[in-house]
XYZ file of C-alpha atoms in Angstrom:
365
model
C 0.067 0.018 0.049
C 3.104 2.299 0.153
C 3.604 2.489 -3.597
C 2.055 5.916 -4.593
C 4.967 7.453 -6.790
C 4.034 5.654 -9.980
C 1.380 6.583 -12.729
C -1.962 4.757 -12.066
C -4.163 3.129 -13.071
C -1.846 0.402 -14.473
C -2.111 -3.172 -15.493
C 1.039 -5.266 -14.812
C 1.943 -8.505 -16.611
C 4.456 -10.835 -14.867
C 6.331 -12.281 -17.799
C 8.044 -14.973 -15.906
C 4.797 -16.388 -14.566
C 3.381 -16.067 -18.173
C 6.204 -18.052 -19.558
C 5.665 -20.814 -16.938
C 1.899 -20.967 -17.826
C 2.702 -21.161 -21.589
C 5.142 -24.058 -21.167
C 2.749 -25.907 -18.909
C -0.135 -25.654 -21.366
C 1.906 -26.496 -24.309
C 3.490 -29.482 -22.780
C 0.051 -30.940 -21.595
C -1.312 -30.459 -25.104
C 1.710 -32.025 -26.676
C 1.278 -35.028 -24.566
C -2.057 -35.669 -26.237
C -0.653 -34.803 -29.737
C -2.099 -31.334 -29.839
C -0.271 -28.250 -31.171
C -0.931 -24.819 -29.710
C -1.208 -21.656 -31.433
C -0.845 -18.816 -28.856
C -3.740 -16.224 -29.024
C -2.350 -12.782 -28.270
C -5.627 -10.723 -28.462
C -6.102 -11.041 -24.713
C -3.441 -8.548 -24.171
C -4.013 -6.536 -27.093
C -1.133 -8.183 -28.984
C 1.571 -6.343 -27.029
C 4.855 -7.514 -28.630
C 6.584 -7.788 -25.181
C 4.112 -10.398 -24.175
C 3.741 -12.064 -27.584
C 7.555 -12.621 -27.506
C 7.171 -14.698 -24.373
C 4.370 -16.836 -25.933
C 6.751 -17.542 -29.001
C 9.696 -18.360 -26.841
C 7.750 -20.842 -24.670
C 6.811 -23.505 -27.306
C 3.681 -22.317 -29.122
C 3.628 -23.290 -32.806
C 2.516 -19.766 -33.828
C 0.620 -16.688 -32.800
C -3.001 -15.707 -33.488
C -5.260 -12.810 -33.132
C -8.350 -11.254 -34.466
C -6.797 -7.841 -35.530
C -4.420 -7.482 -38.364
C -3.062 -4.379 -36.601
C -1.764 -6.590 -33.750
C -0.008 -8.816 -36.316
C 1.528 -5.693 -37.874
C 2.844 -4.569 -34.745
C 4.443 -7.827 -33.578
C 6.053 -8.242 -37.069
C 7.520 -4.720 -36.851
C 8.901 -5.585 -33.455
C 10.564 -8.715 -34.992
C 8.380 -11.432 -33.346
C 8.471 -14.472 -35.541
C 5.332 -16.136 -36.762
C 3.560 -17.982 -38.264
C 0.538 -15.816 -37.665
C -3.040 -16.925 -37.759
C -6.000 -14.574 -38.046
C -8.791 -15.848 -35.836
C -11.594 -13.710 -36.916
C -12.912 -14.582 -40.326
C -11.832 -11.850 -42.610
C -13.544 -8.802 -43.810
C -13.513 -8.702 -47.520
C -12.211 -5.104 -47.269
C -9.209 -6.288 -45.396
C -8.086 -8.975 -47.837
C -4.933 -7.107 -48.897
C -3.820 -6.775 -45.194
C -4.764 -10.380 -44.419
C -2.597 -11.630 -47.215
C 0.282 -9.301 -46.539
C 0.431 -9.992 -42.680
C -1.062 -13.224 -41.884
C 0.119 -16.790 -42.786
C -3.312 -18.346 -42.221
C -6.911 -17.312 -41.498
C -10.217 -18.911 -40.405
C -12.828 -18.702 -43.065
C -16.438 -19.483 -43.540
C -17.477 -17.652 -46.795
C -16.395 -18.844 -50.187
C -16.670 -15.468 -51.840
C -14.133 -14.175 -49.337
C -11.868 -17.167 -49.823
C -11.913 -16.492 -53.715
C -11.130 -12.920 -52.909
C -8.255 -13.894 -50.700
C -6.973 -16.411 -53.481
C -7.063 -13.492 -56.063
C -5.195 -11.166 -53.614
C -2.591 -13.893 -53.011
C -1.928 -14.092 -56.846
C -1.509 -10.215 -56.852
C 0.975 -10.364 -53.935
C 2.703 -13.492 -55.114
C 2.044 -15.092 -51.622
C 0.165 -18.169 -50.183
C -2.294 -18.155 -47.365
C -3.403 -21.091 -45.324
C -7.279 -21.549 -44.994
C -8.908 -23.228 -41.925
C -12.578 -23.716 -42.787
C -14.946 -23.307 -39.826
C -17.816 -25.479 -38.808
C -20.480 -24.119 -36.517
C -21.379 -26.974 -34.088
C -24.003 -25.016 -32.034
C -22.310 -21.824 -30.696
C -23.863 -19.848 -33.581
C -21.021 -17.558 -34.292
C -18.880 -18.172 -37.528
C -18.873 -21.396 -39.400
C -20.723 -23.574 -41.949
C -23.952 -24.875 -40.420
C -24.559 -27.321 -43.359
C -21.632 -29.710 -43.149
C -22.198 -30.943 -46.738
C -21.641 -27.207 -47.763
C -18.519 -27.287 -45.816
C -17.330 -30.343 -47.530
C -17.837 -28.829 -50.969
C -16.274 -25.630 -49.985
C -13.175 -27.577 -48.849
C -13.135 -29.137 -52.380
C -13.341 -25.801 -53.937
C -10.552 -24.270 -51.715
C -8.361 -27.372 -52.468
C -8.705 -26.607 -56.193
C -7.788 -22.888 -55.931
C -4.314 -21.923 -57.074
C -2.992 -19.635 -54.410
C -4.352 -20.635 -51.055
C -3.775 -23.865 -49.072
C -6.514 -25.827 -47.274
C -4.967 -26.464 -43.817
C -7.871 -28.134 -42.161
C -11.131 -27.451 -40.376
C -11.982 -25.908 -37.070
C -14.650 -24.826 -34.643
C -15.318 -22.221 -32.080
C -17.286 -23.150 -28.924
C -18.292 -20.905 -25.927
C -17.315 -17.374 -27.045
C -20.805 -16.426 -28.045
C -23.298 -19.042 -27.381
C -21.553 -20.347 -24.282
C -21.781 -23.975 -25.617
C -19.382 -26.241 -23.697
C -16.956 -28.421 -25.667
C -17.598 -32.021 -25.191
C -16.331 -35.391 -26.556
C -19.567 -35.493 -28.577
C -19.306 -32.104 -30.299
C -15.666 -32.281 -30.841
C -16.279 -35.830 -32.123
C -18.687 -34.257 -34.697
C -15.787 -31.982 -35.802
C -13.561 -35.011 -36.259
C -16.264 -36.570 -38.429
C -16.379 -33.492 -40.440
C -12.645 -33.721 -40.958
C -12.968 -37.333 -42.113
C -15.676 -36.295 -44.629
C -13.395 -33.536 -46.114
C -10.402 -35.926 -46.245
C -12.493 -38.441 -48.129
C -13.706 -35.764 -50.522
C -10.175 -34.191 -51.376
C -8.262 -37.534 -51.059
C -5.737 -36.375 -48.558
C -5.188 -35.843 -44.799
C -5.769 -32.367 -43.364
C -2.872 -30.831 -41.449
C -5.114 -29.289 -38.673
C -8.263 -30.305 -37.016
C -8.620 -27.219 -34.742
C -10.784 -28.094 -31.747
C -11.417 -24.543 -30.417
C -9.839 -22.597 -27.821
C -9.401 -22.250 -24.014
C -12.743 -23.709 -23.360
C -11.529 -26.955 -24.872
C -8.675 -27.367 -22.511
C -10.761 -29.309 -19.856
C -10.919 -32.195 -22.391
C -7.160 -32.191 -22.727
C -6.724 -32.269 -18.930
C -9.200 -34.988 -18.371
C -8.133 -37.096 -21.231
C -11.447 -37.008 -23.063
C -10.412 -35.057 -26.183
C -11.232 -37.008 -29.306
C -7.942 -38.407 -30.883
C -8.457 -36.613 -34.282
C -8.294 -33.209 -32.715
C -4.709 -32.074 -33.138
C -4.657 -28.263 -32.580
C -6.037 -25.603 -30.219
C -5.862 -21.890 -30.273
C -5.220 -20.826 -26.560
C -4.808 -17.499 -25.078
C -7.118 -17.140 -22.007
C -5.916 -20.494 -20.603
C -2.329 -19.325 -20.572
C -3.008 -15.937 -19.343
C -5.892 -16.491 -16.964
C -5.799 -20.105 -15.455
C -7.994 -18.486 -12.725
C -10.971 -18.523 -15.127
C -10.551 -22.212 -15.651
C -10.312 -22.628 -11.892
C -13.232 -20.468 -11.024
C -15.576 -21.157 -13.917
C -14.808 -24.871 -14.716
C -13.823 -25.936 -11.271
C -10.502 -27.390 -12.457
C -7.469 -27.804 -10.366
C -5.166 -25.339 -12.055
C -2.513 -25.279 -9.308
C 0.138 -26.083 -11.917
C -0.345 -22.551 -13.259
C 0.270 -19.054 -12.009
C -3.245 -17.639 -11.456
C -2.041 -14.030 -10.960
C -0.218 -13.135 -14.261
C -2.013 -9.937 -14.411
C -2.388 -7.230 -11.662
C -4.487 -4.128 -11.984
C -3.547 -1.256 -9.730
C -5.583 1.827 -9.121
C -5.142 4.799 -6.824
C -7.683 5.745 -4.088
C -9.512 9.047 -4.634
C -11.941 9.335 -1.784
C -12.738 7.445 1.519
C -15.905 8.456 3.359
C -18.760 6.865 5.281
C -22.062 6.922 3.319
C -25.469 5.169 3.250
C -25.461 1.868 1.302
C -28.433 2.888 -0.782
C -28.684 5.991 -2.962
C -30.960 8.784 -1.450
C -33.784 9.811 -3.800
C -35.989 8.336 -6.567
C -33.807 5.698 -8.371
C -34.192 5.717 -12.160
C -31.406 4.477 -14.452
C -27.587 4.709 -14.368
C -25.245 6.140 -16.932
C -25.661 3.056 -19.064
C -29.549 2.757 -18.926
C -29.650 0.146 -16.327
C -31.589 0.225 -13.081
C -29.156 -1.229 -10.430
C -30.213 -2.742 -7.119
C -28.809 -1.503 -3.824
C -29.289 -3.845 -0.765
C -29.759 -1.983 2.564
C -26.553 -2.439 4.694
C -26.602 0.807 6.594
C -23.948 3.441 6.729
C -20.654 1.970 5.667
C -17.019 3.142 4.700
C -16.784 3.477 1.003
C -13.962 4.264 -1.463
C -13.588 5.481 -4.893
C -10.676 4.383 -7.087
C -9.349 6.126 -10.238
C -10.403 3.550 -12.812
C -13.717 2.783 -14.379
C -15.784 0.809 -16.868
C -14.082 2.666 -19.737
C -10.992 0.670 -18.612
C -12.201 -2.738 -17.554
C -15.869 -2.889 -18.641
C -16.944 -5.583 -16.153
C -16.964 -4.962 -12.280
C -17.389 -8.620 -11.550
C -14.115 -9.435 -13.442
C -12.236 -7.532 -10.816
C -11.316 -9.051 -7.419
C -9.534 -6.722 -4.696
C -6.644 -8.549 -3.218
C -6.842 -6.581 0.055
C -9.021 -8.460 2.459
C -12.130 -6.479 3.598
C -12.572 -4.657 0.284
C -15.262 -5.610 -2.187
C -16.464 -4.030 -5.445
C -19.801 -2.404 -5.357
C -19.971 -0.975 -8.913
C -18.523 1.392 -11.320
C -19.224 4.342 -13.536
C -17.143 5.202 -16.549
C -14.058 6.592 -14.607
C -14.784 5.599 -10.987
C -14.750 2.179 -9.250
C -16.931 2.176 -6.112
C -15.776 -0.102 -3.248
C -17.020 -1.279 0.026
C -14.128 -0.800 2.610
C -16.069 -1.310 5.862
C -14.292 -4.455 6.833
C -10.809 -3.456 5.665
C -8.605 -3.724 8.887
C -6.360 -0.830 8.170
C -6.441 2.772 7.379
C -7.410 3.695 3.873
C -6.835 7.142 2.449
C -6.470 8.990 -0.918
C -3.370 8.238 -2.608
C -3.195 4.531 -1.415
C -2.899 1.992 -4.184
C -5.083 -1.004 -4.359
C -4.391 -4.156 -6.338
C -6.888 -6.370 -8.217
C -6.899 -9.689 -9.894
C -8.219 -9.343 -13.281
C -10.155 -11.952 -15.046
C -9.852 -12.308 -18.836
C -12.506 -9.551 -19.900
C -11.062 -7.103 -17.543
C -7.436 -7.734 -18.720
C -8.541 -7.570 -22.277
C -10.135 -4.087 -21.869
C -7.387 -2.756 -19.430
C -4.462 -3.626 -21.825
C -6.442 -1.971 -24.612
C -7.247 1.288 -22.677
C -5.278 4.351 -23.580
C -5.810 5.415 -20.076
C -4.175 2.446 -18.238
C -0.423 1.980 -18.461
C 0.611 -1.467 -19.362
C 3.743 -2.635 -17.443
C 5.725 -5.756 -17.919
C 7.778 -7.127 -14.975
C 9.668 -10.369 -14.405
């Protein structure tokens, strides 16, 4: 609580702990015959952090934003690089010039990429996506996917790498042996159609790691796209109930400076309507309590429930755009303006904080 001379708010990434986590996840996947592409978007593609991913055994790097690939290439971080958002047609030139492979689910876009590859005299790998229920990107009709694979195979300037799926990011669908087994069946159908084996059968992202850890991943799955599971093992512990004690769960630390400490009622006084975001919050009656404001807000981390104070006796009540409101009634020590509080950050909070221009991003070892 004595560190008040630095510029706040900040988010701190411990690169030594991150490297340990990356090696652990890569080794456990490798033991199941699964390669890992490290997804760097969870820290907004910062080259300092991406370099640790690349040094710790991932087969390549992936992100959803071509700008992040450009920044990492400019910093000399070796690829290969995979684009894990299906491309916008308007960014075809950037995708071909910057990425080595991309997810895809629309044949007009694949044809556009093929033509752009010809113009740039480059090749681009294509991972065709199947939608197995999460209802984000991907072919819903698996027969259509098989025919798209056959067409992609016949194109002159792109290479069909394999098939993949995303589960959990939108529809909250849990990866299971059954739905990933369905992806393996799609891969077999594609292979029968094109007459060769696929290099990649990409079984999703961090939410698929539980199947690796408990030994239930279908054997045909040989690739995962993992970011959160390396950065935030705490999410797998808290949300999936997994024993993640082999990982550091505190790679990221958010620090914010206290602005105000006062005793106030626990419920607003007056007619309650909506807050700054159009919601009507609920305020349980707990009497007059010690409260604190910290200089960080939803603009920086988006989700209050993704922050957990490390100091005992402090809890998050809510936030506005620029203020974090805390209950400090049970904090055993003195709390005053200028004190610095530390928070564990779940994936979404770290994602927003590392991308905020108002939050310093500090790397330590």
